[in-house]
């Protein structure tokens, strides 16, 4: 275990798959409630996270 303090970036990278899953689950629930624009908002967040992760892997 590292002696360096955890950062938001390091924790979110570690749990990115779980975060993306939770965002999609949230979006599906919102769609079921007839809140398509709210669902799109959360899918947009997930898309930005996934794209940023992809860019970090190509650098």
mmCIF file of N, CA, C and O in Angstrom:
data_model
loop_
_atom_site.group_PDB
_atom_site.id
_atom_site.type_symbol
_atom_site.label_atom_id
_atom_site.label_comp_id
_atom_site.label_asym_id
_atom_site.label_seq_id
_atom_site.Cartn_x
_atom_site.Cartn_y
_atom_site.Cartn_z
ATOM 1 N N UNK A 1 0.835 -1.180 0.000
ATOM 2 C CA UNK A 1 0.000 0.000 0.000
ATOM 3 C C UNK A 1 0.880 1.243 0.000
ATOM 4 O O UNK A 1 1.869 1.322 0.706
ATOM 5 N N UNK A 2 0.493 2.223 -0.765
ATOM 6 C CA UNK A 2 1.266 3.444 -0.910
ATOM 7 C C UNK A 2 1.058 4.372 0.285
ATOM 8 O O UNK A 2 -0.010 4.409 0.887
ATOM 9 N N UNK A 3 2.095 5.150 0.587
ATOM 10 C CA UNK A 3 1.987 6.150 1.647
ATOM 11 C C UNK A 3 1.396 7.453 1.127
ATOM 12 O O UNK A 3 1.110 8.354 1.912
ATOM 13 N N UNK A 4 1.237 7.557 -0.196
ATOM 14 C CA UNK A 4 0.671 8.765 -0.783
ATOM 15 C C UNK A 4 -0.837 8.808 -0.536
ATOM 16 O O UNK A 4 -1.507 7.785 -0.588
ATOM 17 N N UNK A 5 -1.377 10.014 -0.283
ATOM 18 C CA UNK A 5 -2.819 10.116 -0.053
ATOM 19 C C UNK A 5 -3.600 9.830 -1.344
ATOM 20 O O UNK A 5 -3.127 10.092 -2.439
ATOM 21 N N UNK A 6 -4.776 9.249 -1.169
ATOM 22 C CA UNK A 6 -5.634 8.985 -2.326
ATOM 23 C C UNK A 6 -6.188 10.300 -2.856
ATOM 24 O O UNK A 6 -6.445 11.228 -2.099
ATOM 25 N N UNK A 7 -6.358 10.356 -4.163
ATOM 26 C CA UNK A 7 -6.960 11.525 -4.793
ATOM 27 C C UNK A 7 -8.268 11.100 -5.454
ATOM 28 O O UNK A 7 -8.503 9.907 -5.661
ATOM 29 N N UNK A 8 -9.082 12.073 -5.785
ATOM 30 C CA UNK A 8 -10.319 11.783 -6.514
ATOM 31 C C UNK A 8 -9.984 11.056 -7.810
ATOM 32 O O UNK A 8 -10.632 10.072 -8.172
ATOM 33 N N UNK A 9 -8.956 11.503 -8.492
ATOM 34 C CA UNK A 9 -8.569 10.886 -9.765
ATOM 35 C C UNK A 9 -8.161 9.429 -9.593
ATOM 36 O O UNK A 9 -8.582 8.564 -10.360
ATOM 37 N N UNK A 10 -7.365 9.141 -8.578
ATOM 38 C CA UNK A 10 -6.892 7.765 -8.402
ATOM 39 C C UNK A 10 -8.028 6.829 -7.983
ATOM 40 O O UNK A 10 -8.116 5.701 -8.460
ATOM 41 N N UNK A 11 -8.904 7.298 -7.119
ATOM 42 C CA UNK A 11 -10.024 6.468 -6.678
ATOM 43 C C UNK A 11 -11.019 6.261 -7.813
ATOM 44 O O UNK A 11 -11.485 5.145 -8.048
ATOM 45 N N UNK A 12 -11.319 7.330 -8.558
ATOM 46 C CA UNK A 12 -12.286 7.187 -9.651
ATOM 47 C C UNK A 12 -11.739 6.300 -10.768
ATOM 48 O O UNK A 12 -12.485 5.542 -11.387
ATOM 49 N N UNK A 13 -10.445 6.346 -11.007
ATOM 50 C CA UNK A 13 -9.862 5.462 -12.016
ATOM 51 C C UNK A 13 -9.943 4.008 -11.571
ATOM 52 O O UNK A 13 -10.263 3.121 -12.354
ATOM 53 N N UNK A 14 -9.683 3.777 -10.283
ATOM 54 C CA UNK A 14 -9.742 2.421 -9.747
ATOM 55 C C UNK A 14 -11.151 1.834 -9.873
ATOM 56 O O UNK A 14 -11.319 0.663 -10.202
ATOM 57 N N UNK A 15 -12.162 2.652 -9.637
ATOM 58 C CA UNK A 15 -13.549 2.189 -9.635
ATOM 59 C C UNK A 15 -14.343 2.647 -10.853
ATOM 60 O O UNK A 15 -15.576 2.674 -10.815
ATOM 61 N N UNK A 16 -13.674 2.971 -11.940
ATOM 62 C CA UNK A 16 -14.360 3.515 -13.112
ATOM 63 C C UNK A 16 -15.449 2.588 -13.633
ATOM 64 O O UNK A 16 -16.554 3.037 -13.946
ATOM 65 N N UNK A 17 -15.179 1.312 -13.724
ATOM 66 C CA UNK A 17 -16.193 0.372 -14.206
ATOM 67 C C UNK A 17 -17.438 0.396 -13.341
ATOM 68 O O UNK A 17 -18.567 0.407 -13.852
ATOM 69 N N UNK A 18 -17.251 0.436 -12.036
ATOM 70 C CA UNK A 18 -18.386 0.494 -11.109
ATOM 71 C C UNK A 18 -19.157 1.804 -11.254
ATOM 72 O O UNK A 18 -20.391 1.822 -11.188
ATOM 73 N N UNK A 19 -18.438 2.888 -11.451
ATOM 74 C CA UNK A 19 -19.071 4.196 -11.616
ATOM 75 C C UNK A 19 -19.894 4.222 -12.900
ATOM 76 O O UNK A 19 -21.045 4.682 -12.904
ATOM 77 N N UNK A 20 -19.327 3.701 -13.988
ATOM 78 C CA UNK A 20 -20.054 3.670 -15.263
ATOM 79 C C UNK A 20 -21.297 2.793 -15.153
ATOM 80 O O UNK A 20 -22.363 3.139 -15.673
ATOM 81 N N UNK A 21 -21.174 1.667 -14.474
ATOM 82 C CA UNK A 21 -22.325 0.783 -14.263
ATOM 83 C C UNK A 21 -23.425 1.513 -13.479
ATOM 84 O O UNK A 21 -24.611 1.447 -13.830
ATOM 85 N N UNK A 22 -23.039 2.194 -12.413
ATOM 86 C CA UNK A 22 -24.010 2.911 -11.588
ATOM 87 C C UNK A 22 -24.688 4.029 -12.374
ATOM 88 O O UNK A 22 -25.901 4.240 -12.238
ATOM 89 N N UNK A 23 -23.936 4.735 -13.197
ATOM 90 C CA UNK A 23 -24.527 5.798 -14.014
ATOM 91 C C UNK A 23 -25.535 5.228 -15.014
ATOM 92 O O UNK A 23 -26.608 5.802 -15.220
ATOM 93 N N UNK A 24 -25.215 4.085 -15.621
ATOM 94 C CA UNK A 24 -26.149 3.476 -16.569
ATOM 95 C C UNK A 24 -27.381 2.948 -15.849
ATOM 96 O O UNK A 24 -28.500 3.075 -16.355
ATOM 97 N N UNK A 25 -27.205 2.378 -14.662
ATOM 98 C CA UNK A 25 -28.352 1.916 -13.876
ATOM 99 C C UNK A 25 -29.265 3.086 -13.530
ATOM 100 O O UNK A 25 -30.495 2.985 -13.614
ATOM 101 N N UNK A 26 -28.668 4.183 -13.164
ATOM 102 C CA UNK A 26 -29.421 5.405 -12.875
ATOM 103 C C UNK A 26 -30.185 5.867 -14.117
ATOM 104 O O UNK A 26 -31.371 6.189 -14.041
ATOM 105 N N UNK A 27 -29.508 5.860 -15.259
ATOM 106 C CA UNK A 27 -30.147 6.294 -16.509
ATOM 107 C C UNK A 27 -31.311 5.379 -16.871
ATOM 108 O O UNK A 27 -32.377 5.859 -17.297
ATOM 109 N N UNK A 28 -31.145 4.083 -16.710
ATOM 110 C CA UNK A 28 -32.228 3.150 -17.012
ATOM 111 C C UNK A 28 -33.437 3.398 -16.107
ATOM 112 O O UNK A 28 -34.588 3.361 -16.556
ATOM 113 N N UNK A 29 -33.172 3.654 -14.836
ATOM 114 C CA UNK A 29 -34.250 3.945 -13.894
ATOM 115 C C UNK A 29 -34.989 5.228 -14.283
ATOM 116 O O UNK A 29 -36.223 5.288 -14.240
ATOM 117 N N UNK A 30 -34.230 6.238 -14.657
ATOM 118 C CA UNK A 30 -34.848 7.500 -15.062
ATOM 119 C C UNK A 30 -35.675 7.328 -16.333
ATOM 120 O O UNK A 30 -36.776 7.902 -16.449
ATOM 121 N N UNK A 31 -35.177 6.544 -17.273
ATOM 122 C CA UNK A 31 -35.953 6.268 -18.488
ATOM 123 C C UNK A 31 -37.267 5.582 -18.149
ATOM 124 O O UNK A 31 -38.304 5.902 -18.717
ATOM 125 N N UNK A 32 -37.228 4.642 -17.227
ATOM 126 C CA UNK A 32 -38.437 3.926 -16.815
ATOM 127 C C UNK A 32 -39.453 4.864 -16.173
ATOM 128 O O UNK A 32 -40.660 4.606 -16.220
ATOM 129 N N UNK A 33 -38.966 5.956 -15.603
ATOM 130 C CA UNK A 33 -39.837 6.960 -14.993
ATOM 131 C C UNK A 33 -40.301 8.012 -16.001
ATOM 132 O O UNK A 33 -40.980 8.965 -15.637
ATOM 133 N N UNK A 34 -39.893 7.835 -17.254
ATOM 134 C CA UNK A 34 -40.278 8.789 -18.291
ATOM 135 C C UNK A 34 -39.439 10.057 -18.289
ATOM 136 O O UNK A 34 -39.878 11.087 -18.808
ATOM 137 N N UNK A 35 -38.250 9.994 -17.737
ATOM 138 C CA UNK A 35 -37.373 11.171 -17.647
ATOM 139 C C UNK A 35 -36.184 10.993 -18.587
ATOM 140 O O UNK A 35 -35.033 10.875 -18.162
ATOM 141 N N UNK A 36 -36.471 10.997 -19.873
ATOM 142 C CA UNK A 36 -35.442 10.733 -20.884
ATOM 143 C C UNK A 36 -34.327 11.775 -20.866
ATOM 144 O O UNK A 36 -33.153 11.428 -21.038
ATOM 145 N N UNK A 37 -34.660 13.040 -20.645
ATOM 146 C CA UNK A 37 -33.614 14.072 -20.657
ATOM 147 C C UNK A 37 -32.682 13.925 -19.450
ATOM 148 O O UNK A 37 -31.474 14.143 -19.563
ATOM 149 N N UNK A 38 -33.233 13.528 -18.317
ATOM 150 C CA UNK A 38 -32.386 13.278 -17.144
ATOM 151 C C UNK A 38 -31.478 12.072 -17.390
ATOM 152 O O UNK A 38 -30.298 12.086 -17.032
ATOM 153 N N UNK A 39 -32.028 11.025 -18.010
ATOM 154 C CA UNK A 39 -31.233 9.834 -18.342
ATOM 155 C C UNK A 39 -30.094 10.209 -19.283
ATOM 156 O O UNK A 39 -28.951 9.756 -19.110
ATOM 157 N N UNK A 40 -30.391 11.044 -20.259
ATOM 158 C CA UNK A 40 -29.361 11.475 -21.209
ATOM 159 C C UNK A 40 -28.251 12.253 -20.500
ATOM 160 O O UNK A 40 -27.072 12.126 -20.859
ATOM 161 N N UNK A 41 -28.611 13.024 -19.500
ATOM 162 C CA UNK A 41 -27.615 13.778 -18.727
ATOM 163 C C UNK A 41 -26.616 12.830 -18.073
ATOM 164 O O UNK A 41 -25.394 13.015 -18.177
ATOM 165 N N UNK A 42 -27.109 11.792 -17.415
ATOM 166 C CA UNK A 42 -26.215 10.848 -16.729
ATOM 167 C C UNK A 42 -25.422 10.007 -17.721
ATOM 168 O O UNK A 42 -24.262 9.681 -17.474
ATOM 169 N N UNK A 43 -26.008 9.687 -18.851
ATOM 170 C CA UNK A 43 -25.254 8.972 -19.887
ATOM 171 C C UNK A 43 -24.162 9.871 -20.461
ATOM 172 O O UNK A 43 -23.092 9.397 -20.843
ATOM 173 N N UNK A 44 -24.423 11.159 -20.518
ATOM 174 C CA UNK A 44 -23.406 12.103 -20.974
ATOM 175 C C UNK A 44 -22.211 12.142 -20.031
ATOM 176 O O UNK A 44 -21.057 12.201 -20.475
ATOM 177 N N UNK A 45 -22.487 12.101 -18.743
ATOM 178 C CA UNK A 45 -21.392 12.052 -17.762
ATOM 179 C C UNK A 45 -20.575 10.779 -17.969
ATOM 180 O O UNK A 45 -19.337 10.815 -18.005
ATOM 181 N N UNK A 46 -21.265 9.651 -18.123
ATOM 182 C CA UNK A 46 -20.579 8.373 -18.332
ATOM 183 C C UNK A 46 -19.738 8.405 -19.600
ATOM 184 O O UNK A 46 -18.606 7.917 -19.622
ATOM 185 N N UNK A 47 -20.278 8.989 -20.654
ATOM 186 C CA UNK A 47 -19.550 9.077 -21.927
ATOM 187 C C UNK A 47 -18.279 9.901 -21.766
ATOM 188 O O UNK A 47 -17.207 9.518 -22.237
ATOM 189 N N UNK A 48 -18.382 11.032 -21.062
ATOM 190 C CA UNK A 48 -17.203 11.874 -20.845
ATOM 191 C C UNK A 48 -16.132 11.130 -20.037
ATOM 192 O O UNK A 48 -14.946 11.215 -20.346
ATOM 193 N N UNK A 49 -16.548 10.403 -19.027
ATOM 194 C CA UNK A 49 -15.588 9.628 -18.226
ATOM 195 C C UNK A 49 -14.921 8.546 -19.064
ATOM 196 O O UNK A 49 -13.700 8.357 -18.999
ATOM 197 N N UNK A 50 -15.719 7.818 -19.858
ATOM 198 C CA UNK A 50 -15.167 6.743 -20.686
ATOM 199 C C UNK A 50 -14.216 7.297 -21.743
ATOM 200 O O UNK A 50 -13.152 6.720 -22.001
ATOM 201 N N UNK A 51 -14.583 8.419 -22.361
ATOM 202 C CA UNK A 51 -13.710 9.022 -23.373
ATOM 203 C C UNK A 51 -12.409 9.517 -22.754
ATOM 204 O O UNK A 51 -11.329 9.337 -23.326
ATOM 205 N N UNK A 52 -12.499 10.132 -21.589
ATOM 206 C CA UNK A 52 -11.291 10.612 -20.908
ATOM 207 C C UNK A 52 -10.384 9.441 -20.544
ATOM 208 O O UNK A 52 -9.158 9.520 -20.688
ATOM 209 N N UNK A 53 -10.974 8.349 -20.116
ATOM 210 C CA UNK A 53 -10.186 7.151 -19.791
ATOM 211 C C UNK A 53 -9.502 6.612 -21.041
ATOM 212 O O UNK A 53 -8.332 6.258 -21.005
ATOM 213 N N UNK A 54 -10.225 6.586 -22.157
ATOM 214 C CA UNK A 54 -9.644 6.123 -23.419
ATOM 215 C C UNK A 54 -8.486 6.994 -23.860
ATOM 216 O O UNK A 54 -7.464 6.485 -24.321
ATOM 217 N N UNK A 55 -8.633 8.309 -23.712
ATOM 218 C CA UNK A 55 -7.546 9.208 -24.086
ATOM 219 C C UNK A 55 -6.329 8.994 -23.203
ATOM 220 O O UNK A 55 -5.195 9.057 -23.674
ATOM 221 N N UNK A 56 -6.542 8.723 -21.935
ATOM 222 C CA UNK A 56 -5.401 8.529 -21.027
ATOM 223 C C UNK A 56 -4.649 7.247 -21.363
ATOM 224 O O UNK A 56 -3.447 7.149 -21.107
ATOM 225 N N UNK A 57 -5.316 6.268 -21.948
ATOM 226 C CA UNK A 57 -4.659 5.010 -22.320
ATOM 227 C C UNK A 57 -3.826 5.145 -23.593
ATOM 228 O O UNK A 57 -2.912 4.388 -23.805
ATOM 229 N N UNK A 58 -4.131 6.141 -24.443
ATOM 230 C CA UNK A 58 -3.395 6.308 -25.700
ATOM 231 C C UNK A 58 -2.203 7.236 -25.547
ATOM 232 O O UNK A 58 -1.434 7.395 -26.479
ATOM 233 N N UNK A 59 -2.035 7.850 -24.408
ATOM 234 C CA UNK A 59 -0.920 8.797 -24.209
ATOM 235 C C UNK A 59 0.290 8.107 -23.676
ATOM 236 O O UNK A 59 0.369 7.170 -23.050
#
